[in-house]
mmCIF file of C-alpha atoms in Angstrom:
data_model
loop_
_atom_site.group_PDB
_atom_site.id
_atom_site.type_symbol
_atom_site.label_atom_id
_atom_site.label_comp_id
_atom_site.label_asym_id
_atom_site.label_seq_id
_atom_site.Cartn_x
_atom_site.Cartn_y
_atom_site.Cartn_z
ATOM 1 C CA UNK L 1 100.680 65.158 75.478
ATOM 2 C CA UNK L 2 97.620 67.200 76.382
ATOM 3 C CA UNK L 3 97.687 71.005 77.217
ATOM 4 C CA UNK L 4 97.139 70.630 80.604
ATOM 5 C CA UNK L 5 97.007 68.295 83.599
ATOM 6 C CA UNK L 6 94.626 69.761 86.630
ATOM 7 C CA UNK L 7 95.791 68.187 89.819
ATOM 8 C CA UNK L 8 92.819 68.374 92.498
ATOM 9 C CA UNK L 9 89.380 67.965 92.016
ATOM 10 C CA UNK L 10 88.096 70.789 94.629
ATOM 11 C CA UNK L 11 86.811 74.438 93.867
ATOM 12 C CA UNK L 12 89.929 75.655 92.049
ATOM 13 C CA UNK L 13 90.301 72.423 90.079
ATOM 14 C CA UNK L 14 87.012 71.706 89.112
ATOM 15 C CA UNK L 15 86.465 75.222 87.990
ATOM 16 C CA UNK L 16 89.478 75.331 85.903
ATOM 17 C CA UNK L 17 88.011 72.239 84.475
ATOM 18 C CA UNK L 18 84.831 73.699 83.371
ATOM 19 C CA UNK L 19 86.595 76.721 81.920
ATOM 20 C CA UNK L 20 88.318 74.788 79.658
ATOM 21 C CA UNK L 21 85.459 72.595 78.838
ATOM 22 C CA UNK L 22 83.249 75.318 77.899
ATOM 23 C CA UNK L 23 85.958 77.181 75.890
ATOM 24 C CA UNK L 24 87.653 74.488 74.049
ATOM 25 C CA UNK L 25 90.837 76.501 74.585
ATOM 26 C CA UNK L 26 92.906 73.252 75.471
ATOM 27 C CA UNK L 27 93.253 69.339 75.769
ATOM 28 C CA UNK L 28 93.279 68.577 79.563
ATOM 29 C CA UNK L 29 93.101 66.043 82.456
ATOM 30 C CA UNK L 30 91.625 66.543 85.566
ATOM 31 C CA UNK L 31 93.417 64.542 88.172
ATOM 32 C CA UNK L 32 90.845 63.527 91.135
ATOM 33 C CA UNK L 33 91.436 61.484 94.020
ATOM 34 C CA UNK L 34 90.069 58.166 94.308
ATOM 35 C CA UNK L 35 87.165 57.143 96.584
ATOM 36 C CA UNK L 36 88.792 56.672 100.046
ATOM 37 C CA UNK L 37 90.768 58.621 103.171
ATOM 38 C CA UNK L 38 92.207 61.152 100.395
ATOM 39 C CA UNK L 39 88.798 62.329 99.002
ATOM 40 C CA UNK L 40 87.577 65.021 100.932
ATOM 41 C CA UNK L 41 83.872 65.172 102.538
ATOM 42 C CA UNK L 42 81.274 67.195 100.876
ATOM 43 C CA UNK L 43 81.990 70.590 101.188
ATOM 44 C CA UNK L 44 79.807 73.873 100.966
ATOM 45 C CA UNK L 45 80.777 76.943 98.711
ATOM 46 C CA UNK L 46 79.252 80.265 99.339
ATOM 47 C CA UNK L 47 79.779 83.533 97.280
ATOM 48 C CA UNK L 48 77.417 86.125 95.842
ATOM 49 C CA UNK L 49 76.411 86.715 91.988
ATOM 50 C CA UNK L 50 74.363 88.972 90.037
ATOM 51 C CA UNK L 51 71.276 87.406 87.635
ATOM 52 C CA UNK L 52 72.156 84.416 86.272
ATOM 53 C CA UNK L 53 75.425 82.375 86.480
ATOM 54 C CA UNK L 54 77.404 79.695 84.870
ATOM 55 C CA UNK L 55 76.457 77.306 88.152
ATOM 56 C CA UNK L 56 72.704 78.014 88.603
ATOM 57 C CA UNK L 57 71.491 74.246 87.864
ATOM 58 C CA UNK L 58 74.186 73.215 90.649
ATOM 59 C CA UNK L 59 73.126 76.149 93.222
ATOM 60 C CA UNK L 60 71.439 74.560 96.529
ATOM 61 C CA UNK L 61 69.890 77.584 97.631
ATOM 62 C CA UNK L 62 69.945 81.343 97.371
ATOM 63 C CA UNK L 63 69.450 84.363 99.755
ATOM 64 C CA UNK L 64 68.431 87.373 98.570
ATOM 65 C CA UNK L 65 68.908 89.071 101.764
ATOM 66 C CA UNK L 66 71.779 89.286 104.472
ATOM 67 C CA UNK L 67 71.619 89.711 108.033
ATOM 68 C CA UNK L 68 74.014 91.068 110.793
ATOM 69 C CA UNK L 69 73.844 90.769 114.618
ATOM 70 C CA UNK L 70 75.490 93.314 116.843
ATOM 71 C CA UNK L 71 76.895 91.980 119.790
ATOM 72 C CA UNK L 72 74.310 94.283 121.523
ATOM 73 C CA UNK L 73 71.514 92.445 119.728
ATOM 74 C CA UNK L 74 70.804 95.420 117.236
ATOM 75 C CA UNK L 75 69.749 93.682 113.832
ATOM 76 C CA UNK L 76 70.506 95.068 110.355
ATOM 77 C CA UNK L 77 68.858 93.290 107.523
ATOM 78 C CA UNK L 78 70.396 94.704 104.123
ATOM 79 C CA UNK L 79 69.645 94.061 100.235
ATOM 80 C CA UNK L 80 72.671 93.594 98.069
ATOM 81 C CA UNK L 81 70.193 93.773 95.071
ATOM 82 C CA UNK L 82 71.507 93.124 92.064
ATOM 83 C CA UNK L 83 73.911 90.567 94.205
ATOM 84 C CA UNK L 84 72.232 87.452 95.751
ATOM 85 C CA UNK L 85 74.252 84.931 98.146
ATOM 86 C CA UNK L 86 74.180 81.649 96.651
ATOM 87 C CA UNK L 87 75.282 78.140 97.970
ATOM 88 C CA UNK L 88 77.148 75.128 96.067
ATOM 89 C CA UNK L 89 77.278 72.030 97.665
ATOM 90 C CA UNK L 90 80.658 69.959 96.454
ATOM 91 C CA UNK L 91 78.769 67.196 95.062
ATOM 92 C CA UNK L 92 76.593 69.002 92.854
ATOM 93 C CA UNK L 93 79.251 71.113 91.610
ATOM 94 C CA UNK L 94 81.309 68.191 91.000
ATOM 95 C CA UNK L 95 78.449 66.249 89.119
ATOM 96 C CA UNK L 96 77.670 69.574 86.616
ATOM 97 C CA UNK L 97 81.456 69.915 85.949
ATOM 98 C CA UNK L 98 81.858 66.104 85.193
ATOM 99 C CA UNK L 99 79.100 66.212 82.999
ATOM 100 C CA UNK L 100 80.493 69.338 80.898
ATOM 101 C CA UNK L 101 83.650 67.369 80.688
ATOM 102 C CA UNK L 102 82.072 64.384 79.481
ATOM 103 C CA UNK L 103 80.380 66.187 76.439
ATOM 104 C CA UNK L 104 84.080 68.095 75.694
ATOM 105 C CA UNK L 105 86.130 66.252 73.228
ATOM 106 C CA UNK L 106 89.417 67.696 74.825
ATOM 107 C CA UNK L 107 88.949 66.670 78.269
ATOM 108 C CA UNK L 108 88.910 63.676 80.720
ATOM 109 C CA UNK L 109 88.847 63.080 84.337
ATOM 110 C CA UNK L 110 91.298 60.591 86.199
ATOM 111 C CA UNK L 111 90.866 59.039 89.532
ATOM 112 C CA UNK L 112 94.339 58.536 90.788
ATOM 113 C CA UNK L 113 96.486 60.317 93.543
ATOM 114 C CA UNK L 114 99.214 62.804 92.544
ATOM 115 C CA UNK L 115 102.337 62.297 94.068
ATOM 116 C CA UNK L 116 105.127 64.448 92.238
ATOM 117 C CA UNK L 117 104.408 67.574 90.153
ATOM 118 C CA UNK L 118 107.554 68.927 88.273
ATOM 119 C CA UNK L 119 108.823 70.706 85.527
ATOM 120 C CA UNK L 120 110.440 68.812 82.508
ATOM 121 C CA UNK L 121 112.498 69.741 79.245
ATOM 122 C CA UNK L 122 109.360 69.747 77.190
ATOM 123 C CA UNK L 123 106.678 70.838 79.644
ATOM 124 C CA UNK L 124 105.807 69.316 83.016
ATOM 125 C CA UNK L 125 104.422 66.158 84.416
ATOM 126 C CA UNK L 126 102.316 64.856 87.317
ATOM 127 C CA UNK L 127 103.379 61.137 88.419
ATOM 128 C CA UNK L 128 100.233 59.610 89.839
ATOM 129 C CA UNK L 129 99.417 56.416 91.739
ATOM 130 C CA UNK L 130 96.198 54.691 90.454
ATOM 131 C CA UNK L 131 93.860 53.194 92.492
ATOM 132 C CA UNK L 132 95.001 49.444 91.881
ATOM 133 C CA UNK L 133 98.479 50.684 92.550
ATOM 134 C CA UNK L 134 100.094 51.330 89.251
ATOM 135 C CA UNK L 135 102.513 54.413 88.692
ATOM 136 C CA UNK L 136 101.042 56.412 85.941
ATOM 137 C CA UNK L 137 103.081 59.694 84.375
ATOM 138 C CA UNK L 138 101.393 62.162 82.872
ATOM 139 C CA UNK L 139 103.137 64.778 80.676
ATOM 140 C CA UNK L 140 101.566 68.060 79.644
ATOM 141 C CA UNK L 141 102.525 71.336 78.263
ATOM 142 C CA UNK L 142 101.542 72.689 81.444
ATOM 143 C CA UNK L 143 100.528 71.613 85.095
ATOM 144 C CA UNK L 144 97.979 73.649 87.091
ATOM 145 C CA UNK L 145 98.337 72.165 90.969
ATOM 146 C CA UNK L 146 95.743 72.958 93.575
ATOM 147 C CA UNK L 147 96.902 70.703 96.166
ATOM 148 C CA UNK L 148 96.870 72.179 99.687
ATOM 149 C CA UNK L 149 100.014 73.509 100.721
ATOM 150 C CA UNK L 150 101.242 71.917 104.212
ATOM 151 C CA UNK L 151 103.703 74.892 105.184
ATOM 152 C CA UNK L 152 102.568 78.250 104.026
ATOM 153 C CA UNK L 153 104.800 80.913 102.913
ATOM 154 C CA UNK L 154 106.201 83.090 105.574
ATOM 155 C CA UNK L 155 103.645 85.749 107.071
ATOM 156 C CA UNK L 156 103.981 88.592 109.168
ATOM 157 C CA UNK L 157 100.364 88.131 110.386
ATOM 158 C CA UNK L 158 98.604 84.743 110.654
ATOM 159 C CA UNK L 159 95.147 84.081 111.748
ATOM 160 C CA UNK L 160 92.667 81.123 111.209
ATOM 161 C CA UNK L 161 89.288 81.180 110.496
ATOM 162 C CA UNK L 162 88.111 78.122 111.652
ATOM 163 C CA UNK L 163 84.396 76.692 112.194
ATOM 164 C CA UNK L 164 82.031 74.171 112.736
ATOM 165 C CA UNK L 165 78.526 73.790 111.343
ATOM 166 C CA UNK L 166 75.369 71.693 112.142
ATOM 167 C CA UNK L 167 72.831 70.948 109.372
ATOM 168 C CA UNK L 168 69.621 71.207 111.536
ATOM 169 C CA UNK L 169 66.123 69.953 111.270
ATOM 170 C CA UNK L 170 63.973 71.665 113.665
ATOM 171 C CA UNK L 171 60.580 70.541 115.081
ATOM 172 C CA UNK L 172 58.928 73.986 114.194
ATOM 173 C CA UNK L 173 59.600 76.511 111.790
ATOM 174 C CA UNK L 174 62.178 79.001 112.938
ATOM 175 C CA UNK L 175 63.984 80.036 109.765
ATOM 176 C CA UNK L 176 63.531 82.735 107.119
ATOM 177 C CA UNK L 177 64.538 81.269 103.912
ATOM 178 C CA UNK L 178 64.941 84.720 102.213
ATOM 179 C CA UNK L 179 67.556 85.736 104.814
ATOM 180 C CA UNK L 180 71.108 84.468 105.349
ATOM 181 C CA UNK L 181 72.281 85.717 108.738
ATOM 182 C CA UNK L 182 76.142 86.346 107.641
ATOM 183 C CA UNK L 183 77.569 87.488 111.219
ATOM 184 C CA UNK L 184 75.750 87.254 114.503
ATOM 185 C CA UNK L 185 78.081 88.756 117.041
ATOM 186 C CA UNK L 186 75.735 87.865 119.815
ATOM 187 C CA UNK L 187 78.232 84.795 120.906
ATOM 188 C CA UNK L 188 81.240 85.349 123.325
ATOM 189 C CA UNK L 189 83.931 87.280 121.666
ATOM 190 C CA UNK L 190 87.745 85.524 122.305
ATOM 191 C CA UNK L 191 90.030 88.048 123.683
ATOM 192 C CA UNK L 192 92.244 88.520 120.449
ATOM 193 C CA UNK L 193 90.302 88.333 116.827
ATOM 194 C CA UNK L 194 86.238 87.571 116.956
ATOM 195 C CA UNK L 195 83.566 84.968 116.845
ATOM 196 C CA UNK L 196 80.149 84.827 115.245
ATOM 197 C CA UNK L 197 77.315 82.509 114.178
ATOM 198 C CA UNK L 198 76.454 82.165 110.562
ATOM 199 C CA UNK L 199 73.151 80.622 109.301
ATOM 200 C CA UNK L 200 72.026 79.705 106.199
ATOM 201 C CA UNK L 201 68.516 78.694 105.723
ATOM 202 C CA UNK L 202 67.388 75.981 103.715
ATOM 203 C CA UNK L 203 63.935 75.689 104.326
ATOM 204 C CA UNK L 204 61.493 77.044 107.481
ATOM 205 C CA UNK L 205 62.720 74.240 109.226
ATOM 206 C CA UNK L 206 66.259 73.435 107.958
ATOM 207 C CA UNK L 207 69.331 75.337 107.981
ATOM 208 C CA UNK L 208 73.193 75.310 108.544
ATOM 209 C CA UNK L 209 73.845 76.933 111.532
ATOM 210 C CA UNK L 210 77.739 77.573 112.035
ATOM 211 C CA UNK L 211 80.099 78.682 114.920
ATOM 212 C CA UNK L 212 82.948 80.514 113.455
ATOM 213 C CA UNK L 213 86.088 82.522 114.901
ATOM 214 C CA UNK L 214 88.752 84.477 113.676
ATOM 215 C CA UNK L 215 91.812 83.463 115.986
ATOM 216 C CA UNK L 216 95.415 82.176 115.988
ATOM 217 C CA UNK L 217 94.501 78.735 116.498
ATOM 218 C CA UNK L 218 91.637 76.641 115.850
ATOM 219 C CA UNK L 219 89.523 74.462 118.707
ATOM 220 C CA UNK L 220 88.958 71.122 119.313
ATOM 221 C CA UNK L 221 85.475 69.689 118.170
ATOM 222 C CA UNK L 222 84.019 69.351 121.432
ATOM 223 C CA UNK L 223 84.401 73.421 122.022
ATOM 224 C CA UNK L 224 82.405 73.867 118.960
ATOM 225 C CA UNK L 225 79.956 71.626 119.662
ATOM 226 C CA UNK L 226 79.326 73.393 123.400
ATOM 227 C CA UNK L 227 79.289 76.757 121.417
ATOM 228 C CA UNK L 228 76.962 75.536 118.786
ATOM 229 C CA UNK L 229 74.582 74.124 121.824
ATOM 230 C CA UNK L 230 74.557 77.376 123.347
ATOM 231 C CA UNK L 231 74.239 79.162 120.442
ATOM 232 C CA UNK L 232 71.343 77.346 119.089
ATOM 233 C CA UNK L 233 69.607 77.087 122.869
ATOM 234 C CA UNK L 234 69.973 80.348 124.179
ATOM 235 C CA UNK L 235 70.144 82.796 121.595
ATOM 236 C CA UNK L 236 68.544 81.273 118.709
ATOM 237 C CA UNK L 237 66.039 79.736 120.876
ATOM 238 C CA UNK L 238 65.455 76.917 118.261
ATOM 239 C CA UNK L 239 63.790 74.478 120.414
ATOM 240 C CA UNK L 240 63.854 70.710 119.558
ATOM 241 C CA UNK L 241 66.018 70.131 116.719
ATOM 242 C CA UNK L 242 68.001 67.270 115.045
ATOM 243 C CA UNK L 243 71.354 67.503 113.639
ATOM 244 C CA UNK L 244 71.297 65.375 110.546
ATOM 245 C CA UNK L 245 74.996 66.107 109.244
ATOM 246 C CA UNK L 246 77.988 68.378 109.973
ATOM 247 C CA UNK L 247 81.379 69.958 108.333
ATOM 248 C CA UNK L 248 84.238 71.676 110.022
ATOM 249 C CA UNK L 249 87.129 73.159 108.514
ATOM 250 C CA UNK L 250 89.920 75.801 109.240
ATOM 251 C CA UNK L 251 91.104 78.532 106.360
ATOM 252 C CA UNK L 252 94.410 80.210 106.754
ATOM 253 C CA UNK L 253 94.030 84.414 106.972
ATOM 254 C CA UNK L 254 97.397 85.476 106.187
ATOM 255 C CA UNK L 255 99.573 88.552 104.566
ATOM 256 C CA UNK L 256 101.905 85.484 103.044
ATOM 257 C CA UNK L 257 103.081 85.983 99.803
ATOM 258 C CA UNK L 258 101.590 83.197 97.583
ATOM 259 C CA UNK L 259 103.916 82.427 94.491
ATOM 260 C CA UNK L 260 101.485 81.253 91.928
ATOM 261 C CA UNK L 261 104.324 80.009 89.610
ATOM 262 C CA UNK L 262 106.778 76.798 90.229
ATOM 263 C CA UNK L 263 109.262 76.823 87.409
ATOM 264 C CA UNK L 264 108.195 77.660 83.263
ATOM 265 C CA UNK L 265 105.335 75.077 83.229
ATOM 266 C CA UNK L 266 103.593 74.595 87.121
ATOM 267 C CA UNK L 267 101.130 76.964 88.594
ATOM 268 C CA UNK L 268 99.293 76.931 91.683
ATOM 269 C CA UNK L 269 96.003 77.719 91.498
ATOM 270 C CA UNK L 270 93.081 78.446 94.048
ATOM 271 C CA UNK L 271 93.868 78.550 97.716
ATOM 272 C CA UNK L 272 97.274 76.818 97.222
ATOM 273 C CA UNK L 273 98.168 80.073 94.751
ATOM 274 C CA UNK L 274 96.528 82.705 97.206
ATOM 275 C CA UNK L 275 93.020 82.811 96.148
ATOM 276 C CA UNK L 276 91.751 83.090 99.540
ATOM 277 C CA UNK L 277 90.734 86.942 100.380
ATOM 278 C CA UNK L 278 93.187 87.273 103.619
ATOM 279 C CA UNK L 279 90.629 89.255 105.679
ATOM 280 C CA UNK L 280 87.444 87.285 105.032
ATOM 281 C CA UNK L 281 87.907 83.753 103.745
ATOM 282 C CA UNK L 282 86.015 84.082 100.889
ATOM 283 C CA UNK L 283 87.678 82.155 98.086
ATOM 284 C CA UNK L 284 85.225 81.011 95.511
ATOM 285 C CA UNK L 285 84.839 84.452 93.477
ATOM 286 C CA UNK L 286 88.690 84.530 93.190
ATOM 287 C CA UNK L 287 88.986 81.044 91.446
ATOM 288 C CA UNK L 288 86.377 82.047 89.111
ATOM 289 C CA UNK L 289 88.370 84.952 88.018
ATOM 290 C CA UNK L 290 91.467 82.952 87.832
ATOM 291 C CA UNK L 291 89.951 80.320 86.061
ATOM 292 C CA UNK L 292 88.722 82.269 82.960
ATOM 293 C CA UNK L 293 92.102 84.219 82.662
ATOM 294 C CA UNK L 294 93.719 80.898 82.247
ATOM 295 C CA UNK L 295 91.040 79.416 80.111
ATOM 296 C CA UNK L 296 91.527 82.956 77.907
ATOM 297 C CA UNK L 297 95.162 82.815 77.826
ATOM 298 C CA UNK L 298 95.317 79.225 76.609
ATOM 299 C CA UNK L 299 92.713 80.430 73.884
ATOM 300 C CA UNK L 300 95.060 82.750 72.716
ATOM 301 C CA UNK L 301 97.951 80.525 72.985
ATOM 302 C CA UNK L 302 99.472 81.849 75.980
ATOM 303 C CA UNK L 303 99.312 81.106 79.758
ATOM 304 C CA UNK L 304 98.209 83.640 81.773
ATOM 305 C CA UNK L 305 97.723 82.943 85.950
ATOM 306 C CA UNK L 306 97.019 86.385 87.239
ATOM 307 C CA UNK L 307 97.244 86.912 90.949
ATOM 308 C CA UNK L 308 93.711 86.359 92.791
ATOM 309 C CA UNK L 309 93.846 89.810 94.521
ATOM 310 C CA UNK L 310 95.351 92.898 93.283
ATOM 311 C CA UNK L 311 98.143 94.595 95.242
ATOM 312 C CA UNK L 312 95.951 97.203 96.901
ATOM 313 C CA UNK L 313 93.255 94.677 98.590
ATOM 314 C CA UNK L 314 96.343 92.583 99.762
ATOM 315 C CA UNK L 315 97.550 95.814 101.327
ATOM 316 C CA UNK L 316 94.480 96.693 102.958
ATOM 317 C CA UNK L 317 93.870 92.919 104.397
ATOM 318 C CA UNK L 318 97.358 92.942 105.905
ATOM 319 C CA UNK L 319 96.179 95.984 107.410
ATOM 320 C CA UNK L 320 93.178 94.595 108.959
ATOM 321 C CA UNK L 321 94.587 91.231 109.900
ATOM 322 C CA UNK L 322 97.586 93.224 111.990
ATOM 323 C CA UNK L 323 94.652 95.371 113.807
ATOM 324 C CA UNK L 324 92.829 92.385 114.517
ATOM 325 C CA UNK L 325 95.277 89.854 115.908
ATOM 326 C CA UNK L 326 97.047 93.097 117.848
ATOM 327 C CA UNK L 327 93.544 93.924 119.321
ATOM 328 C CA UNK L 328 93.891 97.446 118.399
ATOM 329 C CA UNK L 329 90.489 97.227 116.598
ATOM 330 C CA UNK L 330 86.973 95.382 118.040
ATOM 331 C CA UNK L 331 85.951 93.038 115.516
ATOM 332 C CA UNK L 332 82.498 92.960 115.876
ATOM 333 C CA UNK L 333 82.137 96.661 115.910
ATOM 334 C CA UNK L 334 84.471 96.552 112.562
ATOM 335 C CA UNK L 335 82.106 94.433 110.529
ATOM 336 C CA UNK L 336 79.003 95.950 111.571
ATOM 337 C CA UNK L 337 79.823 99.415 111.228
ATOM 338 C CA UNK L 338 80.732 98.726 107.619
ATOM 339 C CA UNK L 339 77.589 97.138 107.078
ATOM 340 C CA UNK L 340 76.018 100.091 108.347
ATOM 341 C CA UNK L 341 77.735 102.442 106.862
ATOM 342 C CA UNK L 342 78.531 101.344 103.583
ATOM 343 C CA UNK L 343 75.879 100.600 100.477
ATOM 344 C CA UNK L 344 75.460 96.661 100.550
ATOM 345 C CA UNK L 345 76.145 96.115 97.194
ATOM 346 C CA UNK L 346 79.319 98.309 97.261
ATOM 347 C CA UNK L 347 80.453 96.232 100.221
ATOM 348 C CA UNK L 348 80.146 93.194 98.720
ATOM 349 C CA UNK L 349 81.780 94.072 95.893
ATOM 350 C CA UNK L 350 84.664 95.108 98.061
ATOM 351 C CA UNK L 351 85.168 91.998 99.918
ATOM 352 C CA UNK L 352 85.686 90.323 96.596
ATOM 353 C CA UNK L 353 88.317 93.028 95.188
ATOM 354 C CA UNK L 354 86.170 94.153 92.605
ATOM 355 C CA UNK L 355 85.922 97.736 93.650
ATOM 356 C CA UNK L 356 87.971 101.192 92.403
ATOM 357 C CA UNK L 357 90.210 102.861 94.290
ATOM 358 C CA UNK L 358 87.952 105.873 94.557
ATOM 359 C CA UNK L 359 85.360 103.199 96.296
ATOM 360 C CA UNK L 360 87.894 101.838 98.749
ATOM 361 C CA UNK L 361 89.005 104.923 99.699
ATOM 362 C CA UNK L 362 85.551 105.951 100.823
ATOM 363 C CA UNK L 363 85.092 102.599 102.567
ATOM 364 C CA UNK L 364 88.602 103.097 104.155
ATOM 365 C CA UNK L 365 87.012 106.380 105.815
ATOM 366 C CA UNK L 366 84.419 104.261 107.424
ATOM 367 C CA UNK L 367 87.080 102.291 109.509
ATOM 368 C CA UNK L 368 88.749 103.453 112.805
ATOM 369 C CA UNK L 369 91.494 105.410 111.192
ATOM 370 C CA UNK L 370 93.628 105.705 114.077
ATOM 371 C CA UNK L 371 94.480 102.220 114.447
ATOM 372 C CA UNK L 372 94.479 101.307 111.266
ATOM 373 C CA UNK L 373 97.095 103.963 110.454
ATOM 374 C CA UNK L 374 99.541 102.372 113.361
ATOM 375 C CA UNK L 375 98.958 98.781 112.140
ATOM 376 C CA UNK L 376 99.970 100.258 108.414
ATOM 377 C CA UNK L 377 102.796 102.226 109.825
ATOM 378 C CA UNK L 378 104.630 99.446 111.509
ATOM 379 C CA UNK L 379 104.075 96.487 108.852
ATOM 380 C CA UNK L 380 107.053 97.453 106.743
ATOM 381 C CA UNK L 381 109.357 96.719 110.116
ATOM 382 C CA UNK L 382 107.544 93.209 111.056
ATOM 383 C CA UNK L 383 109.599 89.742 110.294
ATOM 384 C CA UNK L 384 108.135 87.501 107.915
ATOM 385 C CA UNK L 385 107.854 83.792 109.781
ATOM 386 C CA UNK L 386 106.518 80.356 108.924
ATOM 387 C CA UNK L 387 103.413 79.224 110.400
ATOM 388 C CA UNK L 388 102.028 75.604 109.692
ATOM 389 C CA UNK L 389 98.871 75.633 107.864
ATOM 390 C CA UNK L 390 95.749 74.765 109.294
ATOM 391 C CA UNK L 391 94.665 71.302 109.052
ATOM 392 C CA UNK L 392 91.126 70.946 109.899
ATOM 393 C CA UNK L 393 89.450 70.683 106.497
ATOM 394 C CA UNK L 394 88.419 72.503 103.342
ATOM 395 C CA UNK L 395 87.969 76.209 102.307
ATOM 396 C CA UNK L 396 84.347 76.760 102.627
ATOM 397 C CA UNK L 397 83.542 80.348 101.006
#
C-alpha cells in the first residue's frame, strides 16, 4: 500500500506529484487519464513569481511588464518588479514533472481512468479502468482527488470566466514581447459583468490573443470567434495573420464553500477543492501553496490540506462577485482603478491572497465603497443555490 494516490494529471495533480517527488515525503501513484477523449487538450497556466522558480525550465514565456487598457482607450503600463508574469504550457509542465517522478524512488505514474474514489477501513482506494479494459484497485493511506466537479457546492453568487484564445502569427511584427496585456477593456461590454482582451506575446510576430468575459453563462464558439475577429481587426489592427491553434475554457467564479475533505482519508485538491480565486479565476499559485503544505505534512507524518484561500480573501471576493453580478459597480472601471491606485507588486500579491490585513484595508479604500458596502450587508441574507459547473474546458490561470 502506498502512502498516497493522486487522481488527475492536471495542474493540481502534477504539482502535488512534483512536491512529493522533490521531498521524498511519501510513496505515491499519480493516476492520469490515458490517451483518448478523456485526456484534455494542451492548456495554458499563468502566474506571477519573483526570482527563480521550481518550474523555470518548463516556462514557455515570461513578461516583466503588464499593460491595462481602459474602456476610453487610456493605456497604463506597470512594472510589478520583483514579480514577473509567467506562462506554462501543460505539455512542458507534464514532461518536467514526469521526469522528476521517474527519478523518485517512491513515485510512479499510471495511465488509467479513475472511476470511484472512496474511504476504506484502512485508508482509501481508487478503482480504475486501464486502457486495455481491466479493473484495477489502488489502495493507499490517503487519496488526493483533483477531478473536476460536475455540480458545484451551493452559492449565493456564481459567475463564469469564459474565454477563447487564438495563437496567432502575424505577417509583420505587431507585438512587444516584454509586455503582457492583462486586461484590454476596449471591447464591447456586456450588460452585467465585464469583457476584455488578453494578449500574451510569444515573439514580435506571435501571440496568444484572447477574448474573455465574466458573466453568468458561456457563449457559443461562433460568438467568441466573432469577438476575436473584431478585436484583432478593429482594435489591435493586426493586419494579415494566421490562427495556428486555439484554446477555450470556462472557470467558475463562485462564493460557494468548497469542502476539501471527504471522509477520513480522501481529499479534494486544486480547483475541485476551491483553489480558484473567486474574483479573478487565478488558480495556479494557490495550487502550489496547497501542494507544498501537503508534502510538508506528509513529511512530518500527518496530513495537512489547508484551504487554498483564507477567510478574508473569500469574504472580499464574495462582495465583489455580488457587486459585479448586480451591476452596482462598473467592472472595467473597478479593475483599471485598482491598477492606477495600488502599487502593482502589492496588487498582484493581493490577487494571490498574499497581503496583510493592513494592506487589504488600504486596497479596499480604493474601491467604490458605497456599492461594496451595500453588497456586503445583503450577503448574509441571500440563499445559497446549486449551479451546474461550466463545461468548456480546463482552468487556465
